[in-house]
XYZ file of N, CA and C in Angstrom:
510
model
N 70.316 -41.230 -34.852
C 70.110 -40.110 -33.939
C 69.756 -38.837 -34.714
N 70.308 -38.694 -35.906
C 69.990 -37.512 -36.709
C 68.500 -37.473 -37.024
N 67.909 -38.635 -37.312
C 66.471 -38.700 -37.605
C 65.658 -38.353 -36.358
N 66.092 -38.848 -35.213
C 65.392 -38.542 -33.959
C 65.484 -37.048 -33.674
N 66.645 -36.483 -33.902
C 66.843 -35.049 -33.685
C 65.869 -34.225 -34.534
N 65.533 -34.768 -35.714
C 64.581 -34.103 -36.607
C 63.130 -34.438 -36.282
N 62.915 -35.218 -35.210
C 61.556 -35.520 -34.769
C 60.961 -36.788 -35.341
N 61.781 -37.680 -35.874
C 61.289 -38.939 -36.444
C 60.960 -39.921 -35.319
N 59.676 -40.066 -35.053
C 59.231 -40.916 -33.960
C 59.492 -42.394 -34.230
N 59.459 -42.822 -35.476
C 59.711 -44.226 -35.815
C 61.148 -44.595 -35.417
N 62.106 -43.725 -35.723
C 63.504 -43.977 -35.340
C 63.652 -43.995 -33.823
N 62.960 -43.093 -33.178
C 62.976 -43.043 -31.711
C 62.435 -44.349 -31.137
N 61.328 -44.833 -31.692
C 60.726 -46.069 -31.224
C 61.666 -47.259 -31.447
N 62.377 -47.277 -32.569
C 63.354 -48.341 -32.829
C 64.466 -48.315 -31.784
N 64.944 -47.118 -31.478
C 65.986 -46.975 -30.465
C 65.483 -47.480 -29.112
N 64.253 -47.107 -28.787
C 63.631 -47.551 -27.540
C 63.581 -49.074 -27.495
N 63.064 -49.695 -28.528
C 62.925 -51.156 -28.562
C 64.290 -51.846 -28.486
N 65.285 -51.244 -29.075
C 66.609 -51.854 -29.115
C 67.304 -51.809 -27.744
N 67.127 -50.713 -27.001
C 67.907 -50.506 -25.781
C 67.128 -50.634 -24.479
N 65.812 -50.607 -24.513
C 65.026 -50.575 -23.282
C 65.390 -51.720 -22.335
N 65.362 -52.941 -22.817
C 65.641 -54.097 -21.957
C 67.043 -54.069 -21.381
N 68.020 -53.756 -22.213
C 69.409 -53.709 -21.734
C 69.595 -52.610 -20.693
N 68.982 -51.464 -20.944
C 69.109 -50.363 -19.980
C 68.416 -50.704 -18.663
N 67.264 -51.365 -18.741
C 66.567 -51.774 -17.510
C 67.431 -52.729 -16.688
N 68.080 -53.671 -17.346
C 68.947 -54.606 -16.623
C 70.135 -53.874 -16.005
N 70.696 -52.930 -16.746
C 71.823 -52.150 -16.248
C 71.427 -51.341 -15.002
N 70.308 -50.665 -15.072
C 69.839 -49.845 -13.948
C 69.436 -50.731 -12.777
N 68.838 -51.885 -13.072
C 68.453 -52.811 -12.008
C 69.669 -53.233 -11.194
N 70.821 -53.352 -11.842
C 72.044 -53.702 -11.138
C 72.417 -52.685 -10.073
N 71.973 -51.444 -10.240
C 72.273 -50.402 -9.257
C 71.129 -50.201 -8.261
N 69.890 -50.273 -8.735
C 68.746 -49.983 -7.870
C 68.176 -51.221 -7.179
N 68.337 -52.371 -7.806
C 67.814 -53.630 -7.290
C 66.312 -53.579 -7.039
N 65.613 -52.839 -7.899
C 64.162 -52.736 -7.821
C 63.647 -52.619 -9.249
N 62.837 -53.563 -9.658
C 62.392 -53.608 -11.051
C 61.571 -52.378 -11.450
N 60.602 -52.002 -10.632
C 59.747 -50.861 -10.974
C 60.548 -49.570 -11.059
N 61.430 -49.360 -10.085
C 62.255 -48.158 -10.109
C 63.178 -48.152 -11.327
N 63.679 -49.324 -11.685
C 64.557 -49.436 -12.856
C 63.799 -49.077 -14.124
N 62.597 -49.607 -14.256
C 61.781 -49.299 -15.435
C 61.418 -47.824 -15.469
N 61.076 -47.256 -14.316
C 60.755 -45.819 -14.259
C 61.951 -44.977 -14.682
N 63.133 -45.355 -14.226
C 64.343 -44.595 -14.562
C 64.615 -44.642 -16.067
N 64.454 -45.810 -16.672
C 64.710 -45.935 -18.109
C 63.630 -45.199 -18.906
N 62.403 -45.249 -18.443
C 61.347 -44.487 -19.118
C 61.635 -42.989 -19.022
N 62.103 -42.552 -17.865
C 62.487 -41.151 -17.698
C 63.613 -40.790 -18.667
N 64.577 -41.695 -18.831
C 65.674 -41.486 -19.765
C 65.142 -41.239 -21.170
N 64.244 -42.107 -21.632
C 63.732 -41.964 -22.990
C 62.834 -40.732 -23.142
N 62.105 -40.376 -22.098
C 61.326 -39.132 -22.148
C 62.252 -37.923 -22.265
N 63.312 -37.916 -21.474
C 64.291 -36.832 -21.544
C 64.939 -36.769 -22.922
N 65.241 -37.937 -23.461
C 65.849 -38.002 -24.786
C 64.926 -37.373 -25.823
N 63.656 -37.717 -25.792
C 62.706 -37.176 -26.762
C 62.483 -35.673 -26.531
N 62.302 -35.293 -25.280
C 62.051 -33.883 -24.969
C 63.222 -32.989 -25.358
N 64.437 -33.511 -25.263
C 65.634 -32.709 -25.531
C 66.329 -33.104 -26.834
N 65.626 -33.787 -27.703
C 66.233 -34.330 -28.917
C 66.911 -33.267 -29.773
N 66.383 -32.060 -29.773
C 66.966 -30.994 -30.588
C 68.269 -30.453 -30.034
N 68.515 -30.664 -28.758
C 69.700 -30.114 -28.095
C 70.825 -31.136 -27.938
N 70.517 -32.406 -28.115
C 71.483 -33.463 -27.808
C 72.552 -33.552 -28.892
N 73.781 -33.539 -28.432
C 74.945 -33.730 -29.308
C 75.678 -34.978 -28.826
N 75.667 -36.023 -29.622
C 76.333 -37.271 -29.228
C 77.717 -37.297 -29.874
N 78.727 -37.274 -29.022
C 80.107 -37.277 -29.488
C 80.722 -38.677 -29.452
N 80.000 -39.603 -28.880
C 80.453 -40.981 -28.782
C 79.394 -41.848 -29.436
N 79.483 -43.136 -29.256
C 78.446 -43.987 -29.837
C 77.144 -43.849 -29.048
N 76.057 -44.155 -29.685
C 74.731 -43.994 -29.084
C 74.597 -44.859 -27.831
N 75.079 -46.080 -27.907
C 74.987 -46.992 -26.772
C 75.676 -46.398 -25.547
N 76.886 -45.912 -25.714
C 77.623 -45.309 -24.610
C 76.893 -44.114 -24.031
N 76.313 -43.306 -24.897
C 75.566 -42.126 -24.460
C 74.354 -42.533 -23.618
N 73.597 -43.524 -24.097
C 72.408 -43.969 -23.373
C 72.758 -44.577 -22.015
N 73.824 -45.356 -21.968
C 74.212 -45.957 -20.694
C 74.735 -44.897 -19.720
N 75.384 -43.878 -20.241
C 75.832 -42.781 -19.377
C 74.620 -42.014 -18.838
N 73.622 -41.773 -19.702
C 72.373 -41.138 -19.243
C 71.715 -41.979 -18.154
N 71.668 -43.293 -18.378
C 71.045 -44.196 -17.411
C 71.766 -44.126 -16.065
N 73.080 -44.101 -16.120
C 73.858 -44.022 -14.879
C 73.549 -42.722 -14.136
N 73.513 -41.602 -14.845
C 73.248 -40.313 -14.206
C 71.844 -40.242 -13.611
N 70.859 -40.739 -14.331
C 69.485 -40.743 -13.816
C 69.397 -41.637 -12.578
N 70.070 -42.775 -12.626
C 70.060 -43.699 -11.483
C 70.730 -43.078 -10.265
N 71.857 -42.421 -10.467
C 72.534 -41.767 -9.342
C 71.659 -40.665 -8.747
N 70.964 -39.909 -9.581
C 70.031 -38.897 -9.075
C 68.915 -39.543 -8.266
N 68.423 -40.671 -8.757
C 67.370 -41.393 -8.041
C 67.870 -41.857 -6.672
N 69.084 -42.387 -6.630
C 69.650 -42.860 -5.370
C 69.852 -41.708 -4.386
N 70.303 -40.558 -4.888
C 70.468 -39.384 -4.016
C 69.124 -38.956 -3.444
N 68.096 -38.923 -4.284
C 66.764 -38.530 -3.829
C 66.255 -39.491 -2.769
N 66.452 -40.776 -2.989
C 65.991 -41.782 -2.025
C 66.716 -41.617 -0.696
N 68.011 -41.330 -0.751
C 68.797 -41.148 0.472
C 68.304 -39.912 1.232
N 68.063 -38.817 0.529
C 67.556 -37.599 1.162
C 66.162 -37.812 1.735
N 65.330 -38.561 1.016
C 63.980 -38.852 1.476
C 64.030 -39.652 2.774
N 64.914 -40.643 2.823
C 65.055 -41.470 4.025
C 65.532 -40.629 5.207
N 66.466 -39.730 4.983
C 66.959 -38.854 6.050
C 65.826 -37.973 6.581
N 64.977 -37.484 5.680
C 63.862 -36.649 6.111
C 62.889 -37.454 6.964
N 62.636 -38.706 6.591
C 61.747 -39.558 7.384
C 62.310 -39.782 8.784
N 63.603 -39.994 8.879
C 64.238 -40.201 10.182
C 64.127 -38.951 11.044
N 64.311 -37.779 10.447
C 64.171 -36.527 11.193
C 62.738 -36.335 11.669
N 61.783 -36.747 10.846
C 60.383 -36.623 11.242
C 60.094 -37.515 12.443
N 60.657 -38.712 12.455
C 60.463 -39.615 13.598
C 60.996 -38.994 14.886
N 62.132 -38.310 14.810
C 62.696 -37.639 15.983
C 61.765 -36.528 16.459
N 61.219 -35.781 15.504
C 60.304 -34.692 15.856
C 59.040 -35.249 16.503
N 58.533 -36.360 16.003
C 57.333 -36.976 16.570
C 57.546 -37.343 18.027
N 58.706 -37.917 18.351
C 58.956 -38.324 19.733
C 59.088 -37.100 20.645
N 59.620 -35.995 20.136
C 59.728 -34.770 20.930
C 58.337 -34.260 21.290
N 57.436 -34.217 20.319
C 56.111 -33.666 20.568
C 55.250 -34.588 21.426
N 55.550 -35.867 21.451
C 54.814 -36.778 22.330
C 55.045 -36.416 23.790
N 56.225 -35.870 24.112
C 56.556 -35.506 25.482
C 56.036 -34.113 25.867
N 55.562 -33.335 24.892
C 55.105 -31.964 25.128
C 53.724 -31.769 24.501
N 52.646 -32.141 25.213
C 51.304 -32.134 24.621
C 50.836 -30.768 24.110
N 51.152 -29.665 24.813
C 50.718 -28.344 24.342
C 51.412 -27.987 23.032
N 52.684 -28.266 22.955
C 53.401 -27.994 21.719
C 52.933 -28.927 20.609
N 52.503 -30.113 20.985
C 51.994 -31.057 19.986
C 50.734 -30.506 19.331
N 49.848 -29.901 20.136
C 48.626 -29.314 19.570
C 48.954 -28.148 18.648
N 49.888 -27.306 19.068
C 50.310 -26.175 18.235
C 50.910 -26.681 16.922
N 51.738 -27.704 17.027
C 52.352 -28.290 15.839
C 51.284 -28.871 14.919
N 50.339 -29.603 15.487
C 49.292 -30.245 14.700
C 48.469 -29.201 13.944
N 48.113 -28.109 14.602
C 47.335 -27.048 13.939
C 48.145 -26.419 12.805
N 49.413 -26.159 13.051
C 50.268 -25.578 12.013
C 50.436 -26.550 10.854
N 50.598 -27.822 11.180
C 50.772 -28.838 10.139
C 49.529 -28.930 9.261
N 48.344 -28.966 9.869
C 47.110 -29.049 9.079
C 46.947 -27.819 8.196
N 47.330 -26.662 8.715
C 47.268 -25.450 7.903
C 48.203 -25.568 6.699
N 49.407 -26.059 6.930
C 50.383 -26.210 5.836
C 49.928 -27.263 4.832
N 49.346 -28.350 5.318
C 48.838 -29.382 4.406
C 47.729 -28.792 3.539
N 46.900 -27.964 4.142
C 45.815 -27.317 3.392
C 46.315 -26.390 2.300
N 47.546 -25.921 2.402
C 48.126 -25.023 1.404
C 48.791 -25.765 0.244
N 48.923 -27.083 0.365
C 49.528 -27.863 -0.715
C 48.603 -27.860 -1.932
N 49.169 -27.977 -3.141
C 48.314 -28.146 -4.328
C 47.428 -29.380 -4.158
N 46.280 -29.364 -4.778
C 45.273 -30.406 -4.552
C 45.816 -31.825 -4.745
N 46.505 -32.085 -5.863
C 46.997 -33.444 -6.129
C 48.068 -33.833 -5.112
N 48.961 -32.910 -4.782
C 50.008 -33.197 -3.804
C 49.398 -33.508 -2.446
N 48.381 -32.730 -2.069
C 47.705 -32.951 -0.792
C 47.048 -34.330 -0.773
N 46.396 -34.696 -1.881
C 45.736 -35.991 -1.967
C 46.746 -37.132 -1.817
N 47.863 -37.046 -2.543
C 48.892 -38.082 -2.471
C 49.477 -38.151 -1.065
N 49.794 -36.997 -0.499
C 50.381 -36.942 0.832
C 49.448 -37.572 1.871
N 48.174 -37.220 1.839
C 47.221 -37.752 2.814
C 47.007 -39.254 2.632
N 46.945 -39.701 1.385
C 46.800 -41.143 1.154
C 47.988 -41.906 1.725
N 49.173 -41.341 1.541
C 50.383 -42.036 1.986
C 50.588 -41.920 3.487
N 50.551 -40.691 3.998
C 50.922 -40.452 5.393
C 49.792 -40.651 6.388
N 48.566 -40.346 6.001
C 47.458 -40.449 6.949
C 46.751 -41.794 6.817
N 46.434 -42.179 5.589
C 45.715 -43.434 5.389
C 46.640 -44.640 5.277
N 47.946 -44.403 5.127
C 48.916 -45.487 5.130
C 49.012 -46.288 3.844
N 48.526 -45.733 2.739
C 48.622 -46.441 1.460
C 50.083 -46.539 1.038
N 50.418 -47.639 0.386
C 51.743 -47.783 -0.190
C 51.822 -46.959 -1.466
N 53.034 -46.564 -1.823
C 53.218 -45.751 -3.022
C 52.675 -46.457 -4.256
N 52.895 -47.750 -4.342
C 52.408 -48.516 -5.493
C 50.885 -48.466 -5.562
N 50.214 -48.604 -4.419
C 48.750 -48.567 -4.394
C 48.225 -47.201 -4.815
N 48.903 -46.157 -4.367
C 48.491 -44.793 -4.740
C 48.665 -44.605 -6.243
N 49.790 -45.095 -6.783
C 50.038 -44.919 -8.218
C 48.965 -45.630 -9.041
N 48.536 -46.806 -8.612
C 47.478 -47.529 -9.317
C 46.145 -46.801 -9.192
N 45.861 -46.294 -8.004
C 44.601 -45.595 -7.756
C 44.494 -44.326 -8.603
N 45.620 -43.602 -8.750
C 45.609 -42.331 -9.470
C 46.090 -42.465 -10.916
N 46.438 -43.677 -11.315
C 46.903 -43.954 -12.689
C 48.119 -43.130 -13.086
N 49.103 -43.092 -12.200
C 50.383 -42.442 -12.487
C 51.500 -43.378 -12.022
N 52.730 -43.093 -12.435
C 53.844 -43.969 -12.076
C 54.202 -43.833 -10.596
N 54.850 -44.851 -10.083
C 55.313 -44.837 -8.696
C 56.310 -43.695 -8.512
N 57.134 -43.456 -9.508
C 58.116 -42.372 -9.436
C 57.413 -41.025 -9.265
N 56.311 -40.832 -9.968
C 55.538 -39.599 -9.825
C 55.032 -39.462 -8.397
N 54.560 -40.562 -7.832
C 54.066 -40.545 -6.442
C 55.210 -40.207 -5.494
N 56.372 -40.840 -5.691
C 57.529 -40.545 -4.842
C 57.899 -39.068 -4.930
N 57.894 -38.543 -6.140
C 58.229 -37.131 -6.329
C 57.206 -36.229 -5.660
N 55.918 -36.581 -5.760
C 54.870 -35.776 -5.124
C 55.038 -35.779 -3.600
N 55.335 -36.929 -3.038
C 55.522 -37.018 -1.587
C 56.745 -36.205 -1.174
N 57.824 -36.364 -1.906
C 59.054 -35.630 -1.611
C 58.806 -34.120 -1.680
N 58.149 -33.673 -2.734
C 57.871 -32.251 -2.906
C 56.960 -31.752 -1.788
N 55.964 -32.547 -1.439
C 55.053 -32.166 -0.352
C 55.808 -32.011 0.964
N 56.702 -32.949 1.254
C 57.476 -32.866 2.484
C 58.355 -31.614 2.504
N 58.945 -31.294 1.362
C 59.774 -30.086 1.274
C 58.928 -28.836 1.528
N 57.757 -28.776 0.901
C 56.868 -27.619 1.078
C 56.364 -27.524 2.513
N 56.056 -28.662 3.111
C 55.592 -28.656 4.498
C 56.694 -28.179 5.432
N 57.896 -28.638 5.188
C 59.028 -28.211 6.030
C 59.206 -26.691 5.946
N 59.166 -26.148 4.741
C 59.339 -24.705 4.571
C 58.195 -23.937 5.223
N 56.986 -24.451 5.044
C 55.821 -23.796 5.640
C 55.925 -23.790 7.167
N 56.296 -24.931 7.749
C 56.426 -25.013 9.203
C 57.554 -24.135 9.710
N 58.656 -24.078 8.958
C 59.762 -23.203 9.350
C 59.330 -21.735 9.330
N 58.508 -21.366 8.340
C 58.037 -19.977 8.268
C 57.121 -19.637 9.446
N 56.511 -20.669 10.043
C 55.655 -20.473 11.217
C 56.465 -20.564 12.522
N 57.770 -20.800 12.402
C 58.629 -20.887 13.566
C 58.576 -22.232 14.252
N 58.172 -23.245 13.528
C 58.061 -24.588 14.123
C 59.092 -25.496 13.511
């Protein structure tokens, strides 16, 4: 770890090769999704490298990495739970506007305006997912980014849209 802290990429790569598979299996036990597990472990190692100068390991390296994996996984699970709750709330809102056509038009105009205010990449991901019905995996392949990045973009877009609509009184 001292070598990694000093920026030794070879030591970092050795650590990665030694623990990647074990960490993926550990995270898979909690997420039960291979791609999400791999994304979480990759995020762990990116965080480790990005913060290598600040990390102080007071226990063994293995224990530290597994604790990091657990924390990243719990954050992922919280995000997924919040994302699911937001989808359920959106379904309720959709049924309300189906019964009120004039308000539906007002909502639709406000929504399109808010979508137009999203950053270009976020807007593209959001429209591919929500309007064209692409799966997150398909979008990630099309745009050459990880599924986790796509999930984060969708989540961020939904948050921005909610705030924008709230500012419009909707």
